Every structure is written in C-alpha cells, then in structure tokens.
GROMACS .gro file of C-alpha atoms in nm:
model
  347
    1UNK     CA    1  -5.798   2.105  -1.464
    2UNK     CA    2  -5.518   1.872  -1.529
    3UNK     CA    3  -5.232   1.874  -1.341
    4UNK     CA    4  -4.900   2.011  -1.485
    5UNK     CA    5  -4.684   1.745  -1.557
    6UNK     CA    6  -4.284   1.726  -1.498
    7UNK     CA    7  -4.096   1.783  -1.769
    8UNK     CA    8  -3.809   1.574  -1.815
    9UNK     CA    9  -3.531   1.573  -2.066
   10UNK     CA   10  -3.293   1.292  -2.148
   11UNK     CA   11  -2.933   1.323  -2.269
   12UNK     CA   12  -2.742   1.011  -2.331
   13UNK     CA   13  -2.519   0.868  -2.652
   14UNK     CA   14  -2.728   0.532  -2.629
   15UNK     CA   15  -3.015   0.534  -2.839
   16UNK     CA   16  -3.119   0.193  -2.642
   17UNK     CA   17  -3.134   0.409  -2.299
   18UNK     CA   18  -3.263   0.715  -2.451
   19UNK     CA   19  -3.565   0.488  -2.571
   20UNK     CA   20  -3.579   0.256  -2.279
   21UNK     CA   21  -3.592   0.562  -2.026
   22UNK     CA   22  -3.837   0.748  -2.223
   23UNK     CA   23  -4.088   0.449  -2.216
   24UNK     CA   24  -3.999   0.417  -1.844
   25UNK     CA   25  -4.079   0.836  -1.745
   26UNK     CA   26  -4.400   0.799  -2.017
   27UNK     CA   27  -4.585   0.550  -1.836
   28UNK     CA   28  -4.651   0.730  -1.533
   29UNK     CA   29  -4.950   0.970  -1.523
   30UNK     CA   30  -4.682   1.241  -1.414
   31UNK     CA   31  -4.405   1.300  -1.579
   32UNK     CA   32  -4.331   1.361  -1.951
   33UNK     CA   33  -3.993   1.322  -2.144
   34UNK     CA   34  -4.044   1.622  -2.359
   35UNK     CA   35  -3.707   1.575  -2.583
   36UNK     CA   36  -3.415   1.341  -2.583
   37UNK     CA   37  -3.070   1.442  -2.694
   38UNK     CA   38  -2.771   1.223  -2.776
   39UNK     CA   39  -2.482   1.458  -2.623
   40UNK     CA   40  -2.477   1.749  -2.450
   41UNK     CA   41  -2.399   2.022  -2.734
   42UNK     CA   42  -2.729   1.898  -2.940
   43UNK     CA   43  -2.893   1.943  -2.579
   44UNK     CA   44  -2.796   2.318  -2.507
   45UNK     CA   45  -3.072   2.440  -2.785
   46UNK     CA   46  -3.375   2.180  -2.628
   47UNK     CA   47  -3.304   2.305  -2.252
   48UNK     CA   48  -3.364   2.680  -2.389
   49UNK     CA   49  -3.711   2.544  -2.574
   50UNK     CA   50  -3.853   2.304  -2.352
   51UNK     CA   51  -3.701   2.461  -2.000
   52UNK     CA   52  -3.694   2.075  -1.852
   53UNK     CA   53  -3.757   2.016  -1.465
   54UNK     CA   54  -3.556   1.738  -1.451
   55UNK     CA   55  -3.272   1.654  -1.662
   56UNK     CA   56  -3.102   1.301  -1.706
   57UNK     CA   57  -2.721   1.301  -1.810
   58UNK     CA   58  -2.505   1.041  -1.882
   59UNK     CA   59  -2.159   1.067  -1.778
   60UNK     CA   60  -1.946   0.934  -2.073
   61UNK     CA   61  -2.044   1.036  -2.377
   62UNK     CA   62  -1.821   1.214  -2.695
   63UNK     CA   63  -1.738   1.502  -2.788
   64UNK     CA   64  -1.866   1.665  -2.395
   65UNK     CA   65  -1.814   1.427  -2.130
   66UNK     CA   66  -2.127   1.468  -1.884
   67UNK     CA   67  -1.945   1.627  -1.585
   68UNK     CA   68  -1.793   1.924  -1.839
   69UNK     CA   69  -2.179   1.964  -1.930
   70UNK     CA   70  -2.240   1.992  -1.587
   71UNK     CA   71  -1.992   2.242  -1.451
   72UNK     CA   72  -2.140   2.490  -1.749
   73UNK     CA   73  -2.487   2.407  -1.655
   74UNK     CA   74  -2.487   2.472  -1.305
   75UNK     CA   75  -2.305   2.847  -1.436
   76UNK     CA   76  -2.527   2.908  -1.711
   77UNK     CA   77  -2.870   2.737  -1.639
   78UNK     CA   78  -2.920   2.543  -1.288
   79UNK     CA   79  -3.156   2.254  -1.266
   80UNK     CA   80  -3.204   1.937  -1.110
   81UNK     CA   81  -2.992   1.656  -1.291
   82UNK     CA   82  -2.998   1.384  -1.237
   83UNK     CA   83  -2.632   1.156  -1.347
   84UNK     CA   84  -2.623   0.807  -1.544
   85UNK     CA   85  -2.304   0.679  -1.466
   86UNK     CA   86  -2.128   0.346  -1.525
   87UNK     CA   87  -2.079   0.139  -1.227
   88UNK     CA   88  -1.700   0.116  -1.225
   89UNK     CA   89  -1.430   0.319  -0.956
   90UNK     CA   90  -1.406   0.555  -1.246
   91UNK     CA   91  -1.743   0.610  -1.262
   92UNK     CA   92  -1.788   0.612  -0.869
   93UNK     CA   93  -1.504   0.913  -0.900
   94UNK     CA   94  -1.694   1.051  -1.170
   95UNK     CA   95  -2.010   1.038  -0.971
   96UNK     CA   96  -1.886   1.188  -0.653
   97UNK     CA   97  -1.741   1.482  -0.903
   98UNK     CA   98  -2.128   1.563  -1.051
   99UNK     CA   99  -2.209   1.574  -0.670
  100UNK     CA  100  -1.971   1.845  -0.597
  101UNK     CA  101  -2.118   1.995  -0.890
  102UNK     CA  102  -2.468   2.011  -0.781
  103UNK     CA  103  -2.608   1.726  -0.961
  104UNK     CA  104  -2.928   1.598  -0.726
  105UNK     CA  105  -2.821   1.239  -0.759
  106UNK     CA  106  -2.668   0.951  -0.893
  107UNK     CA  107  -2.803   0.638  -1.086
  108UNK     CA  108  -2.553   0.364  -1.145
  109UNK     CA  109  -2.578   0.237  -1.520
  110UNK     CA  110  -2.551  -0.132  -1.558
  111UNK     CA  111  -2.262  -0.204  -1.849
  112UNK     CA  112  -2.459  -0.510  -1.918
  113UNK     CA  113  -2.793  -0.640  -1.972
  114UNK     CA  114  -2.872  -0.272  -1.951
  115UNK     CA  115  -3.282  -0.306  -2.137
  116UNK     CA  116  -3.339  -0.585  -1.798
  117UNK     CA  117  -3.112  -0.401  -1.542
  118UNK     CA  118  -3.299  -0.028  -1.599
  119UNK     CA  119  -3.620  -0.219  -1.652
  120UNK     CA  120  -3.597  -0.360  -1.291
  121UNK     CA  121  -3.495   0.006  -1.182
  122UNK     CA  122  -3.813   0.178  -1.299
  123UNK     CA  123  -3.982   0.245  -1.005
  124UNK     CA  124  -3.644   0.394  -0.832
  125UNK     CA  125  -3.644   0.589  -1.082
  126UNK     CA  126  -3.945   0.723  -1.124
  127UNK     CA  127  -3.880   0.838  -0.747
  128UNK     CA  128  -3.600   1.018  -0.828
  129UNK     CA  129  -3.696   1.197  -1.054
  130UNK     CA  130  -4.044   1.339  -0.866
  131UNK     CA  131  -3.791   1.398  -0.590
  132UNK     CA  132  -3.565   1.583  -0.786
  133UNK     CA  133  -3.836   1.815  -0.971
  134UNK     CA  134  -3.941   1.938  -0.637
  135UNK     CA  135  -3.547   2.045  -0.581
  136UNK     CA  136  -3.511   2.440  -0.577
  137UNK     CA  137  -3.143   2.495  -0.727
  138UNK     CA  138  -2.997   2.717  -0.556
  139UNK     CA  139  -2.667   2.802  -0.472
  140UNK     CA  140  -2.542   2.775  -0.139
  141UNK     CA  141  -2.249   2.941   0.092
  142UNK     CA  142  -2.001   2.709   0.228
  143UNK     CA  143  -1.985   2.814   0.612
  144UNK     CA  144  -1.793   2.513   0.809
  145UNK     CA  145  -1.748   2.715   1.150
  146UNK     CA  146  -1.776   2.645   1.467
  147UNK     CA  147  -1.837   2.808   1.787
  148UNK     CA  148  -1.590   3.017   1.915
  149UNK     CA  149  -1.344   2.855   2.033
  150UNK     CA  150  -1.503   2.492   2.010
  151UNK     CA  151  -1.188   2.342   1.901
  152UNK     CA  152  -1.008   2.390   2.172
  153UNK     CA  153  -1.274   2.395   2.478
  154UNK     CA  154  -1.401   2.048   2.425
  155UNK     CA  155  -1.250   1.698   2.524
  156UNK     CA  156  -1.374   1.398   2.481
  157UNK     CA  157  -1.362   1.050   2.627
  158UNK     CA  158  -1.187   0.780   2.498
  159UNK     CA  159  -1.532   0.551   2.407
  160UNK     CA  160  -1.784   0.865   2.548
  161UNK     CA  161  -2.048   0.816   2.269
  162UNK     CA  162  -2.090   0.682   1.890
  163UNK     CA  163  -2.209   0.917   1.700
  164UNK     CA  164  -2.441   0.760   1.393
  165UNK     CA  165  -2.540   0.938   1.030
  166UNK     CA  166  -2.798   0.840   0.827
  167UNK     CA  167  -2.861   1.011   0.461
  168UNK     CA  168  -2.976   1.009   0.104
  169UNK     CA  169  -3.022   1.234  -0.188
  170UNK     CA  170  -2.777   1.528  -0.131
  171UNK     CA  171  -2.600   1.333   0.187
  172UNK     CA  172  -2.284   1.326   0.010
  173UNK     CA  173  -2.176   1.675   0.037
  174UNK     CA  174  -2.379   1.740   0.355
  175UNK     CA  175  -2.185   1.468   0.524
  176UNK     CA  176  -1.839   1.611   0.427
  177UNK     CA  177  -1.911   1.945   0.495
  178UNK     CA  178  -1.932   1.805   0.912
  179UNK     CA  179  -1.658   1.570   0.856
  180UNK     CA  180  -1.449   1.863   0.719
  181UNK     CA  181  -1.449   2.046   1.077
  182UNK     CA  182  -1.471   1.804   1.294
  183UNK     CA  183  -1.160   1.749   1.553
  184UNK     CA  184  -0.933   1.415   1.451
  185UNK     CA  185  -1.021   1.299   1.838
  186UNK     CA  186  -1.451   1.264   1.772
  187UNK     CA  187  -1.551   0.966   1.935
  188UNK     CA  188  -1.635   0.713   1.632
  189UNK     CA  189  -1.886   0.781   1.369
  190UNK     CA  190  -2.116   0.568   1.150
  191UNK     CA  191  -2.220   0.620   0.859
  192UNK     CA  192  -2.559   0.514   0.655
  193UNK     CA  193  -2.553   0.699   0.304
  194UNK     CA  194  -2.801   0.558   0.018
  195UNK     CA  195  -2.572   0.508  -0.263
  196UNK     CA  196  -2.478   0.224  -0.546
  197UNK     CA  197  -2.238  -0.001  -0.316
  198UNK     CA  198  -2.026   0.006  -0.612
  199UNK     CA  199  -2.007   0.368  -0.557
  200UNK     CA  200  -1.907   0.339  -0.158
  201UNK     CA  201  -1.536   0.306  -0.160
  202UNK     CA  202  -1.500   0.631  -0.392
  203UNK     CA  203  -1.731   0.811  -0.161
  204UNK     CA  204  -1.547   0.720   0.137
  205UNK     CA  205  -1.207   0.853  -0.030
  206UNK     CA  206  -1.399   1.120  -0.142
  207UNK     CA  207  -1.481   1.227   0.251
  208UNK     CA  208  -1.121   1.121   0.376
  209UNK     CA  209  -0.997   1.423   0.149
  210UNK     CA  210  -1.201   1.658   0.334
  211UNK     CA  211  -1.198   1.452   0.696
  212UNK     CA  212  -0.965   1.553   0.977
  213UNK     CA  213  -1.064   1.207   1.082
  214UNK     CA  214  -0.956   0.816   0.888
  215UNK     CA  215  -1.214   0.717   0.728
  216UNK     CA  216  -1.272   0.351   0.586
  217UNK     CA  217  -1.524   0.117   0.439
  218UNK     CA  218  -1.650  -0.089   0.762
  219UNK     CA  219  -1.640  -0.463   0.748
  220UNK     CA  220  -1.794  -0.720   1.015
  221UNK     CA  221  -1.591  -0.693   1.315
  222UNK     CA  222  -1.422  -0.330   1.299
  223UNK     CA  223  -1.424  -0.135   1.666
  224UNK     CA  224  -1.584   0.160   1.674
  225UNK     CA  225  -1.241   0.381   1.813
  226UNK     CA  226  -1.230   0.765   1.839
  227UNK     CA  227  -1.089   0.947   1.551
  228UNK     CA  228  -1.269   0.679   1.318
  229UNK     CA  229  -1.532   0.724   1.011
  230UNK     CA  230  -1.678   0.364   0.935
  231UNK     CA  231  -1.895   0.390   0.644
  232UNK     CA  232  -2.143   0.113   0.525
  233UNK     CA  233  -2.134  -0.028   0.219
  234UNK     CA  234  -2.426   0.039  -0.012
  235UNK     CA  235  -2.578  -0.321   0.020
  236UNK     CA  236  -2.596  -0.406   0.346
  237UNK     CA  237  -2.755  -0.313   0.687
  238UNK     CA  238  -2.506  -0.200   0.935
  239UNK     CA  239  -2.537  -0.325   1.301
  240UNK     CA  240  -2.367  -0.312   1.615
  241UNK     CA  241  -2.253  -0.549   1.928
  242UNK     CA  242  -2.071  -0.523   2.216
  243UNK     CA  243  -1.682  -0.656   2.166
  244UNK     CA  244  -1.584  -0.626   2.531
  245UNK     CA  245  -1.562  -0.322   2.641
  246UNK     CA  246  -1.591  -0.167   2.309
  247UNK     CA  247  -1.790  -0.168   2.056
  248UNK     CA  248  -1.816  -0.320   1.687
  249UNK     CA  249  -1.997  -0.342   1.374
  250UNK     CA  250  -2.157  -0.596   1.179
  251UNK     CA  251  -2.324  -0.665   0.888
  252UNK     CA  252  -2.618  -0.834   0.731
  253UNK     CA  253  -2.782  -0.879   0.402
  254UNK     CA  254  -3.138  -0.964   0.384
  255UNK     CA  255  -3.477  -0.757   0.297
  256UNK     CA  256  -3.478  -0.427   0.220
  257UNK     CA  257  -3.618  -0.181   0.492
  258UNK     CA  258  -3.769   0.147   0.310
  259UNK     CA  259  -3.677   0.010  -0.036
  260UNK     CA  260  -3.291   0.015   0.083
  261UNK     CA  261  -3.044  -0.228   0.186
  262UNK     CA  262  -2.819   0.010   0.366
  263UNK     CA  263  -3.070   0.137   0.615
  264UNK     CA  264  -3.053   0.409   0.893
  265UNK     CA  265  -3.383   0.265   1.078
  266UNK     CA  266  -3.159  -0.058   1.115
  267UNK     CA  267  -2.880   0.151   1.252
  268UNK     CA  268  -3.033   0.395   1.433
  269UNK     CA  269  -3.253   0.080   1.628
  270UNK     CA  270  -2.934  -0.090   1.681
  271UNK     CA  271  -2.805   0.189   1.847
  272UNK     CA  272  -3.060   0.221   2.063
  273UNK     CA  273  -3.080  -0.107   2.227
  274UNK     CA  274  -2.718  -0.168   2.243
  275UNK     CA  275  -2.599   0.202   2.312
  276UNK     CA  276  -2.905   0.395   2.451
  277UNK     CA  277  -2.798   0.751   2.618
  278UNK     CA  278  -2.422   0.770   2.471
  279UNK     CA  279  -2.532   0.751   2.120
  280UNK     CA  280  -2.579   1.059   1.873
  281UNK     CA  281  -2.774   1.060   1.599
  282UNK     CA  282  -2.817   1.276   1.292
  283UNK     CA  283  -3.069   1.259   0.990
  284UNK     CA  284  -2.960   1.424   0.690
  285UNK     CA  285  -3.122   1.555   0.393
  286UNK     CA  286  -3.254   1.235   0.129
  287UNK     CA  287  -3.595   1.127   0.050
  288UNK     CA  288  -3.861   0.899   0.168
  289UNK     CA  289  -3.853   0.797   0.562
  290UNK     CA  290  -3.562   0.566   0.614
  291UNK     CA  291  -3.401   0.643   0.966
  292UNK     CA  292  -3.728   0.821   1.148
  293UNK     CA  293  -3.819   0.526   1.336
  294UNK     CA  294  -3.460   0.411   1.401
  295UNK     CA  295  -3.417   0.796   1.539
  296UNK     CA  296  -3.772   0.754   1.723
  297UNK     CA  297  -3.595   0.504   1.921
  298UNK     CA  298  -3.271   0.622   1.956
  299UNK     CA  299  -3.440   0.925   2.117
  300UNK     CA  300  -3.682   0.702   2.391
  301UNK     CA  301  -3.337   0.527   2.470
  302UNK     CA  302  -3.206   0.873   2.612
  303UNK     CA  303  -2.945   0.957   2.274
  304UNK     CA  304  -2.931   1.307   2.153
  305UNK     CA  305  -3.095   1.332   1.830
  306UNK     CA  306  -3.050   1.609   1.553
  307UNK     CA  307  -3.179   1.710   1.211
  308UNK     CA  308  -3.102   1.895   0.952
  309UNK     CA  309  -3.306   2.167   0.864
  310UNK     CA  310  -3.563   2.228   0.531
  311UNK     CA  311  -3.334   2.582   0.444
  312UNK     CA  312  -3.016   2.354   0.426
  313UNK     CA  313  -3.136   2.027   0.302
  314UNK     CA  314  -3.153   1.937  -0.042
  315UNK     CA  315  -3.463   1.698  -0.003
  316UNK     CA  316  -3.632   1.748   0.305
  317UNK     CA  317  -3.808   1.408   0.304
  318UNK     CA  318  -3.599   1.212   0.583
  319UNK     CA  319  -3.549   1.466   0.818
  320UNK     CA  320  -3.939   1.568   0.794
  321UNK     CA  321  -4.033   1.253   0.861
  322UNK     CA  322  -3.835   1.190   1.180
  323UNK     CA  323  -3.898   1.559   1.307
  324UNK     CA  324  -4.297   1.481   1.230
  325UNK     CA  325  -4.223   1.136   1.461
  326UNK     CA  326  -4.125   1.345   1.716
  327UNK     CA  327  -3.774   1.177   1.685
  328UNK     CA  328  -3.532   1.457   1.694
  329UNK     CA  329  -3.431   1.674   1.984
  330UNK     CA  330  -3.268   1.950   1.764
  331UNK     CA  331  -3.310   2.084   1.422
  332UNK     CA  332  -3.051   2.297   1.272
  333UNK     CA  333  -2.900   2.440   0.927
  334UNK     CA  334  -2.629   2.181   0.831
  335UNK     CA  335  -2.368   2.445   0.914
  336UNK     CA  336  -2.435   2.412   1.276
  337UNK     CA  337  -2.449   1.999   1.348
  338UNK     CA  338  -2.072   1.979   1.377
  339UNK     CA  339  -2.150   2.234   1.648
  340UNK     CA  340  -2.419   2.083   1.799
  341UNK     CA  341  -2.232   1.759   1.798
  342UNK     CA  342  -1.911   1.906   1.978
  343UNK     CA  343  -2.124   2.074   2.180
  344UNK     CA  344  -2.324   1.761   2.329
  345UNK     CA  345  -1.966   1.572   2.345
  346UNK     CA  346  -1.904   1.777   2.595
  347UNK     CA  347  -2.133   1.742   2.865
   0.00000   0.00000   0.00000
C-alpha cells in the first residue's frame, strides 16, 4: 500500500515561485502540491477542498497581506504554515509577527535571483515542510509563573554561571516566553536560535519587548555581564573565551555543523571546556539534532542541563535527540525552565 503523501498548498502572487516551488515539493517521493493560489481570498475555497497539511504563504501580496490571512486562519482553520517573506527589517518584523501568530516557520525570500536562490534552498525546504506536516496545531495557554515566591528568594552572583539556549523551529516564542519572567539580575544568557541572519536583529527587538533583561545582537568581544541577552547572529557560530576574569564571546564563520551556521553543538562544546560546572544549558523545541552533542558535553563537564518537553514543544526533534544522548538532566514543559533555571541559580 502506498504511503499517504503530504499535501501541500502554495499561496503566493508570483507565478515564478508558485511554479518554481511546486517543481521543488513534486520531486520528492513524499509530498504533493495539490493546488496553488495567487492570494489568499482565491485560497480560502482550495483549503476547504483539498484540506492541505502544509501550507506555504507569502507575506506581501495584494489585496490580503499574508499575516491578515494568517490571524483568520489560525481562528477559522489551524494548520501548519509555513511564511515566505522578503529578507528586509520589514520583513524580519513581519516574520516575527506570523510567529506570534502560530505560523511553524519562516523562509526568507531572496528579492533577487529568486529561480537560483530557492533552487539552492530545496533541500531546506523540503525539511521544513516534512517537519511542519508532523506539527499538531493546537492552541496553547500562556502560563509564565514561577514558583512561589521565586522572585524574591533567589540571588545571584555577580559572574555565578552563563546560562546558554539553543533552538529552532518554534524557538522564537518559546524563548520569549522565559525571557518574559526572568529577573533583570540573571547571570548572562546566550542565545543560539536557527533563523535567516537577516532576520536576527528584529528577533532580538522582538524579545527585548517582552525581556526584563537588555538584550542585543552579540559581536566578537562582548562580556558576558548579568542582566545581559547576547543573541547570535544567524550566520555564524558563537564561541566563548576567557577575558580576564570574565568572560566573552566570539565569532566564527566557516562549515556548517548540522546544516547550520549558527550552531548550539558549537556553543554548547564551548561551554563546556571553557565553563564546565557554572554553565546552564537549555535545548528548545526545533528540528533535526543540532545542540545534543554540545549538551552531551556540557553535561560530562558538571553544567546543569534542561529540555523542553514533547507536550510543550512545537517540534520535538532537538530536544529528543539530546534527551535520547543522555544529555539532559531535566525535562520540563516550557512553562517551568525559567523555574528550573532560578531554581539551580540558587544553589
């Protein structure tokens, strides 16, 4: 019997993309475009007849932008989408918007050489969208509390600990929602999110709106200081040395590691040589394996590890993967890592 395949439906103004995408989805063994549409109102009528399991959706496009679509989808009819957007700081705003929203994830769309640019993107996404059809919409309750009374029963050390982050697919949110409680006087955290690098600076002023603590795009050289959120940019591995009797961060380009160039594994391994037992470090919901081995180690070298759980995560592929390693001393629903973060501050 063969296998059912996933069902995939394309929405964008370009007929170009609409064609180039539908060659791209067709020529896997798995996945079938089943209907294209070239704005969202002529899509309404092909989502009730063809019930897609993944849809694509560009951002800009007349008469319904993308993220209006969106907001009424997510009401009406929830399912995985996956968001086209340009790669500009209005699209990176726009993008960080269709994440609120419940898109699954983002794909920055080249403005030129587009037929080349998506070509070369093919097999990414032809990931994303297996890992997005095995997404269960679902709606869930924001609960950002903490322990009684954690917020006032816990002090912490000038340099105590770093605490590192590592995430993909549905990171975004999961990271703000334990940057939202956190105290303004956490020791320094680091953060490894997969994500377009032109899309890093809006997500990082997407998180300071929510963050009691500053956040900022790290460059080569920052200290890692209490109170501080250094987040990587998209295309480069994040590192860190000693700077006297702190610590700082560093960056290098080179290969990718797990088919990124932002990696956790390359993080979390730093950590773990340079840090050892006053490191955290937390694997978040994204797919594929990036950061278990970097976590593996982090864990040997006497650091608290955590993971999010498969309940709370919106792609249980990282954290799986780490937990499976044996890599992770804690698993818990995303509402309780702030906790379990304060809480291990504190011994």
């Amino acid at each position: 019997m063969e296998a059912r395949k996933i069902k995939v439906l394309i929405i964008d103004d370009s007929a170009v993309i609409r064609q180039l995408l539908t060659q791209i989805f067709n020529s896997t063994n798995d996945i079938e475009v089943v209907d294209t549409a070239l704005d969202p109102l002529f899509a309404e009528q092909k989502i009730q007849k063809h019930q897609p399991d993944v849809i694509t959706l560009d951002v800009e496009m007349p008469r319904m932008d993308g993220i209006t679509f969106l907001q009424k989808l997510m009401q009406e009819n929830p399912r995985p989408v996956i968001m086209l957007s340009g790669l500009t700081q209005q699209g990176g705003d726009l993008s960080l918007r269709a994440l609120e929203l419940g898109a699954v994830d983002v794909v920055g769309k080249p403005t030129q050489n587009v037929v080349y640019s998506l070509t070369q993107m093919a097999d990414e996404l032809i990931r994303k969208v297996r890992a997005a059809a095995q997404i269960k919409i679902k709606s869930r309750r924001a609960d950002t509390s903490l322990p009684s009374g954690s917020q006032h029963q816990f002090q912490f050390a000038p340099v105590n600990k770093i605490i590192a982050i590592g995430a993909s697919t549905g990171g975004t949110e999961a990271i703000k929602k334990i940057a939202s409680v956190l105290p303004p006087e956490t020791p320094g955290i680091l953060v490894v999110q997969h994500i377009a690098p032109t899309f890093s600076r809006a997500f990082a002023n997407n998180l300071q709106s929510v963050a009691k603590m500053d956040v900022r795009i790290a460059q080569t050289g920052d200290r890692i200081m209490p109170g501080v959120i250094l987040v990587a940019p998209g295309d480069q591995h994040m590192t860190i040395r000693r700077d006297g009797t702190w610590f700082a961060v560093e960056f290098q380009s080179g290969q990718l590691v797990n088919s990124v160039s932002c990696s956790a594994d390359v993080l979390f391994g730093s950590l773990a040589s340079t840090v050892g037992n006053k490191a955290i470090g937390v694997i978040l919901t994204g797919m594929g394996s990036d950061g278990a081995d970097g976590l593996l180690k982090m864990k040997e070298a006497g650091a608290f590890t955590i993971a999010q759980d498969e309940n709370s995560s919106l792609v249980f592929g990282m954290p799986k993967k780490a937990i499976e390693r044996g890599a992770v001393c804690s698993v818990v629903h995303l509402d309780q890592i702030a906790g379990q973060i304060m809480l291990n501050l504190a011994k």
